[in-house]
Amino acid sequence: MTCLFCKIAAGEIPANKVLDEPDLVAFHDLNPKAPVHVLVIPREHIANIAAAGPEQEALLGRLLLAGARVAAATGVRDSGFRLVLNAGPNAGQSVDHLHLHVLGGRSLGWPPG
Ligand code: AMP
Ligand code: ZN
């Protein structure tokens, strides 16, 4: 297994976890871009949202809802937050294991850079 986020999900690489569930893990981003910056990942290795299929529909629904739960748990639900899925080079995806960014705690610019 060479995937960084698979290793975090398996507990082989440490991470500051927010959620540790049967099919999902959430942990603080190592290089946060906002006061709250958490990544939610499926334990299952999926390269990105473009590689997901209908068999992952329920899992992806749970991933989004977990993002909202993380926003509540980290205190940014009411002030506002952003959920981001980067896919591929132009979006700046740097880890090829699907991850949902939960960003909040400051005003976030739009459109994104
Ligand atoms: P992306 O650019 O969308 O692929 O996001 C990858 C994110 O993973 C970046 O925000 C990195 O800061 C973050 N990251 C990389 N390695 C780690 C790690 N070991 N623990 C936590 N976050 C990480
Ligand atoms: Zn992986």
PDB file of C-alpha atoms and ligand atoms in Angstrom:
ATOM      1  CA  MET A   1       0.000   0.000   0.000  1.00  0.00           C
ATOM      2  CA  THR A   2       1.626   3.236  -1.113  1.00  0.00           C
ATOM      3  CA  CYS A   3      -1.220   5.725  -0.774  1.00  0.00           C
ATOM      4  CA  LEU A   4      -0.675   8.298   1.981  1.00  0.00           C
ATOM      5  CA  PHE A   5      -4.349   8.614   2.895  1.00  0.00           C
ATOM      6  CA  CYS A   6      -4.873   4.826   2.863  1.00  0.00           C
ATOM      7  CA  LYS A   7      -2.035   4.697   5.407  1.00  0.00           C
ATOM      8  CA  ILE A   8      -3.676   7.394   7.541  1.00  0.00           C
ATOM      9  CA  ALA A   9      -7.002   5.508   7.356  1.00  0.00           C
ATOM     10  CA  ALA A  10      -5.212   2.323   8.446  1.00  0.00           C
ATOM     11  CA  GLY A  11      -3.475   4.132  11.321  1.00  0.00           C
ATOM     12  CA  GLU A  12      -0.025   3.507   9.838  1.00  0.00           C
ATOM     13  CA  ILE A  13       0.687   7.238   9.617  1.00  0.00           C
ATOM     14  CA  PRO A  14      -0.465   9.478  12.469  1.00  0.00           C
ATOM     15  CA  ALA A  15      -3.074  12.163  11.945  1.00  0.00           C
ATOM     16  CA  ASN A  16      -5.073  14.422  14.222  1.00  0.00           C
ATOM     17  CA  LYS A  17      -8.411  12.677  13.743  1.00  0.00           C
ATOM     18  CA  VAL A  18     -11.808  14.286  14.116  1.00  0.00           C
ATOM     19  CA  LEU A  19     -13.881  11.274  13.008  1.00  0.00           C
ATOM     20  CA  ASP A  20     -12.946   7.602  12.957  1.00  0.00           C
ATOM     21  CA  GLU A  21     -15.862   5.620  11.547  1.00  0.00           C
ATOM     22  CA  PRO A  22     -16.305   2.268   9.789  1.00  0.00           C
ATOM     23  CA  ASP A  23     -16.215   3.756   6.294  1.00  0.00           C
ATOM     24  CA  LEU A  24     -14.910   7.324   6.808  1.00  0.00           C
ATOM     25  CA  VAL A  25     -12.069   9.098   8.582  1.00  0.00           C
ATOM     26  CA  ALA A  26     -11.625  12.847   9.125  1.00  0.00           C
ATOM     27  CA  PHE A  27      -8.428  14.539  10.241  1.00  0.00           C
ATOM     28  CA  HIS A  28      -6.931  18.012  10.451  1.00  0.00           C
ATOM     29  CA  ASP A  29      -4.999  19.104   7.373  1.00  0.00           C
ATOM     30  CA  LEU A  30      -1.243  19.210   8.023  1.00  0.00           C
ATOM     31  CA  ASN A  31      -0.925  22.547   6.210  1.00  0.00           C
ATOM     32  CA  PRO A  32      -4.196  24.343   6.999  1.00  0.00           C
ATOM     33  CA  LYS A  33      -5.465  27.002   4.596  1.00  0.00           C
ATOM     34  CA  ALA A  34      -8.030  28.343   7.072  1.00  0.00           C
ATOM     35  CA  PRO A  35      -8.503  28.307  10.870  1.00  0.00           C
ATOM     36  CA  VAL A  36     -10.583  25.154  10.376  1.00  0.00           C
ATOM     37  CA  HIS A  37      -9.273  22.836   7.676  1.00  0.00           C
ATOM     38  CA  VAL A  38     -10.246  19.194   7.986  1.00  0.00           C
ATOM     39  CA  LEU A  39     -10.108  16.434   5.375  1.00  0.00           C
ATOM     40  CA  VAL A  40     -12.800  13.742   5.233  1.00  0.00           C
ATOM     41  CA  ILE A  41     -11.867  10.572   3.360  1.00  0.00           C
ATOM     42  CA  PRO A  42     -13.503   7.251   2.606  1.00  0.00           C
ATOM     43  CA  ARG A  43     -11.470   4.305   3.888  1.00  0.00           C
ATOM     44  CA  GLU A  44     -11.939   2.804   0.441  1.00  0.00           C
ATOM     45  CA  HIS A  45      -9.308   3.986  -2.024  1.00  0.00           C
ATOM     46  CA  ILE A  46     -10.967   6.088  -4.738  1.00  0.00           C
ATOM     47  CA  ALA A  47      -8.594   8.343  -6.685  1.00  0.00           C
ATOM     48  CA  ASN A  48     -11.010  11.264  -6.925  1.00  0.00           C
ATOM     49  CA  ILE A  49     -14.651  12.061  -7.620  1.00  0.00           C
ATOM     50  CA  ALA A  50     -14.120  11.484 -11.361  1.00  0.00           C
ATOM     51  CA  ALA A  51     -13.115   7.890 -10.594  1.00  0.00           C
ATOM     52  CA  ALA A  52     -16.193   7.207  -8.457  1.00  0.00           C
ATOM     53  CA  GLY A  53     -19.152   5.260  -9.784  1.00  0.00           C
ATOM     54  CA  PRO A  54     -22.776   4.566  -8.897  1.00  0.00           C
ATOM     55  CA  GLU A  55     -21.688   1.834  -6.486  1.00  0.00           C
ATOM     56  CA  GLN A  56     -20.180   4.598  -4.333  1.00  0.00           C
ATOM     57  CA  GLU A  57     -23.311   6.768  -4.332  1.00  0.00           C
ATOM     58  CA  ALA A  58     -24.294   6.051  -0.719  1.00  0.00           C
ATOM     59  CA  LEU A  59     -20.709   6.377   0.495  1.00  0.00           C
ATOM     60  CA  LEU A  60     -20.384   9.774  -1.180  1.00  0.00           C
ATOM     61  CA  GLY A  61     -23.623  10.903   0.446  1.00  0.00           C
ATOM     62  CA  ARG A  62     -22.228   9.919   3.824  1.00  0.00           C
ATOM     63  CA  LEU A  63     -18.979  11.738   2.984  1.00  0.00           C
ATOM     64  CA  LEU A  64     -20.860  15.009   2.377  1.00  0.00           C
ATOM     65  CA  LEU A  65     -22.939  14.625   5.517  1.00  0.00           C
ATOM     66  CA  ALA A  66     -19.771  13.875   7.483  1.00  0.00           C
ATOM     67  CA  GLY A  67     -18.381  17.166   6.151  1.00  0.00           C
ATOM     68  CA  ALA A  68     -21.369  18.981   7.660  1.00  0.00           C
ATOM     69  CA  ARG A  69     -20.930  17.090  10.940  1.00  0.00           C
ATOM     70  CA  VAL A  70     -17.256  18.108  11.027  1.00  0.00           C
ATOM     71  CA  ALA A  71     -18.303  21.739  10.463  1.00  0.00           C
ATOM     72  CA  ALA A  72     -20.616  21.493  13.475  1.00  0.00           C
ATOM     73  CA  ALA A  73     -18.022  19.728  15.620  1.00  0.00           C
ATOM     74  CA  THR A  74     -15.367  22.325  14.816  1.00  0.00           C
ATOM     75  CA  GLY A  75     -17.682  25.276  15.520  1.00  0.00           C
ATOM     76  CA  VAL A  76     -18.069  26.712  12.007  1.00  0.00           C
ATOM     77  CA  ARG A  77     -21.542  25.457  11.084  1.00  0.00           C
ATOM     78  CA  ASP A  78     -23.244  28.779  11.831  1.00  0.00           C
ATOM     79  CA  SER A  79     -20.467  31.154  10.703  1.00  0.00           C
ATOM     80  CA  GLY A  80     -20.238  29.293   7.380  1.00  0.00           C
ATOM     81  CA  PHE A  81     -17.902  26.830   5.762  1.00  0.00           C
ATOM     82  CA  ARG A  82     -16.936  25.417   2.403  1.00  0.00           C
ATOM     83  CA  LEU A  83     -16.753  21.797   1.243  1.00  0.00           C
ATOM     84  CA  VAL A  84     -14.277  21.260  -1.608  1.00  0.00           C
ATOM     85  CA  LEU A  85     -13.352  18.265  -3.752  1.00  0.00           C
ATOM     86  CA  ASN A  86     -10.308  18.874  -5.923  1.00  0.00           C
ATOM     87  CA  ALA A  87      -9.988  16.560  -8.924  1.00  0.00           C
ATOM     88  CA  GLY A  88      -7.010  16.499 -11.256  1.00  0.00           C
ATOM     89  CA  PRO A  89      -4.132  18.843 -12.095  1.00  0.00           C
ATOM     90  CA  ASN A  90      -6.010  22.081 -12.819  1.00  0.00           C
ATOM     91  CA  ALA A  91      -7.774  21.804  -9.475  1.00  0.00           C
ATOM     92  CA  GLY A  92      -4.446  21.272  -7.700  1.00  0.00           C
ATOM     93  CA  GLN A  93      -5.182  17.763  -6.453  1.00  0.00           C
ATOM     94  CA  SER A  94      -1.956  16.626  -4.791  1.00  0.00           C
ATOM     95  CA  VAL A  95      -3.059  13.390  -3.065  1.00  0.00           C
ATOM     96  CA  ASP A  96      -4.742  10.813  -5.295  1.00  0.00           C
ATOM     97  CA  HIS A  97      -7.181   9.526  -2.666  1.00  0.00           C
ATOM     98  CA  LEU A  98     -10.560  11.256  -2.672  1.00  0.00           C
ATOM     99  CA  HIS A  99     -10.772  13.800   0.158  1.00  0.00           C
ATOM    100  CA  LEU A 100     -13.355  16.391   1.065  1.00  0.00           C
ATOM    101  CA  HIS A 101     -11.895  19.638   2.386  1.00  0.00           C
ATOM    102  CA  VAL A 102     -13.903  21.297   5.172  1.00  0.00           C
ATOM    103  CA  LEU A 103     -12.785  24.932   5.360  1.00  0.00           C
ATOM    104  CA  GLY A 104     -14.034  27.608   7.728  1.00  0.00           C
ATOM    105  CA  GLY A 105     -13.254  30.056  10.479  1.00  0.00           C
ATOM    106  CA  ARG A 106     -12.641  33.002   8.158  1.00  0.00           C
ATOM    107  CA  SER A 107     -14.248  34.673   5.167  1.00  0.00           C
ATOM    108  CA  LEU A 108     -13.441  32.585   2.081  1.00  0.00           C
ATOM    109  CA  GLY A 109     -12.936  34.342  -1.251  1.00  0.00           C
ATOM    110  CA  TRP A 110     -15.032  33.573  -4.319  1.00  0.00           C
ATOM    111  CA  PRO A 111     -14.265  32.648  -7.008  1.00  0.00           C
ATOM    112  CA  PRO A 112     -11.495  30.396  -5.676  1.00  0.00           C
ATOM    113  CA  GLY A 113      -7.980  31.019  -6.964  1.00  0.00           C
TER     114      GLY A 113
HETATM  115  P1  AMP B   1      -5.383  18.428  -2.451  1.00  0.00           P
HETATM  116  O1  AMP B   1      -4.428  19.518  -2.825  1.00  0.00           O
HETATM  117  O2  AMP B   1      -6.830  18.743  -2.693  1.00  0.00           O
HETATM  118  O3  AMP B   1      -4.976  17.089  -3.034  1.00  0.00           O
HETATM  119  O4  AMP B   1      -5.283  18.308  -0.866  1.00  0.00           O
HETATM  120  C1  AMP B   1      -4.342  17.517  -0.227  1.00  0.00           C
HETATM  121  C2  AMP B   1      -4.241  18.043   1.174  1.00  0.00           C
HETATM  122  O5  AMP B   1      -3.614  17.062   1.981  1.00  0.00           O
HETATM  123  C3  AMP B   1      -3.413  19.322   1.313  1.00  0.00           C
HETATM  124  O6  AMP B   1      -4.234  20.362   1.852  1.00  0.00           O
HETATM  125  C4  AMP B   1      -2.282  18.922   2.254  1.00  0.00           C
HETATM  126  O7  AMP B   1      -1.941  19.951   3.140  1.00  0.00           O
HETATM  127  C5  AMP B   1      -2.872  17.728   2.962  1.00  0.00           C
HETATM  128  N1  AMP B   1      -1.932  16.752   3.485  1.00  0.00           N
HETATM  129  C6  AMP B   1      -0.864  16.214   2.853  1.00  0.00           C
HETATM  130  N2  AMP B   1      -0.248  15.310   3.634  1.00  0.00           N
HETATM  131  C7  AMP B   1      -0.953  15.290   4.802  1.00  0.00           C
HETATM  132  C8  AMP B   1      -0.818  14.549   6.018  1.00  0.00           C
HETATM  133  N3  AMP B   1       0.156  13.653   6.202  1.00  0.00           N
HETATM  134  N4  AMP B   1      -1.712  14.788   7.014  1.00  0.00           N
HETATM  135  C9  AMP B   1      -2.710  15.694   6.840  1.00  0.00           C
HETATM  136  N5  AMP B   1      -2.887  16.395   5.716  1.00  0.00           N
HETATM  137  C10 AMP B   1      -2.022  16.207   4.716  1.00  0.00           C
HETATM  138 ZN    ZN B   2      -5.689   5.607  -0.851  1.00  0.00          ZN
END
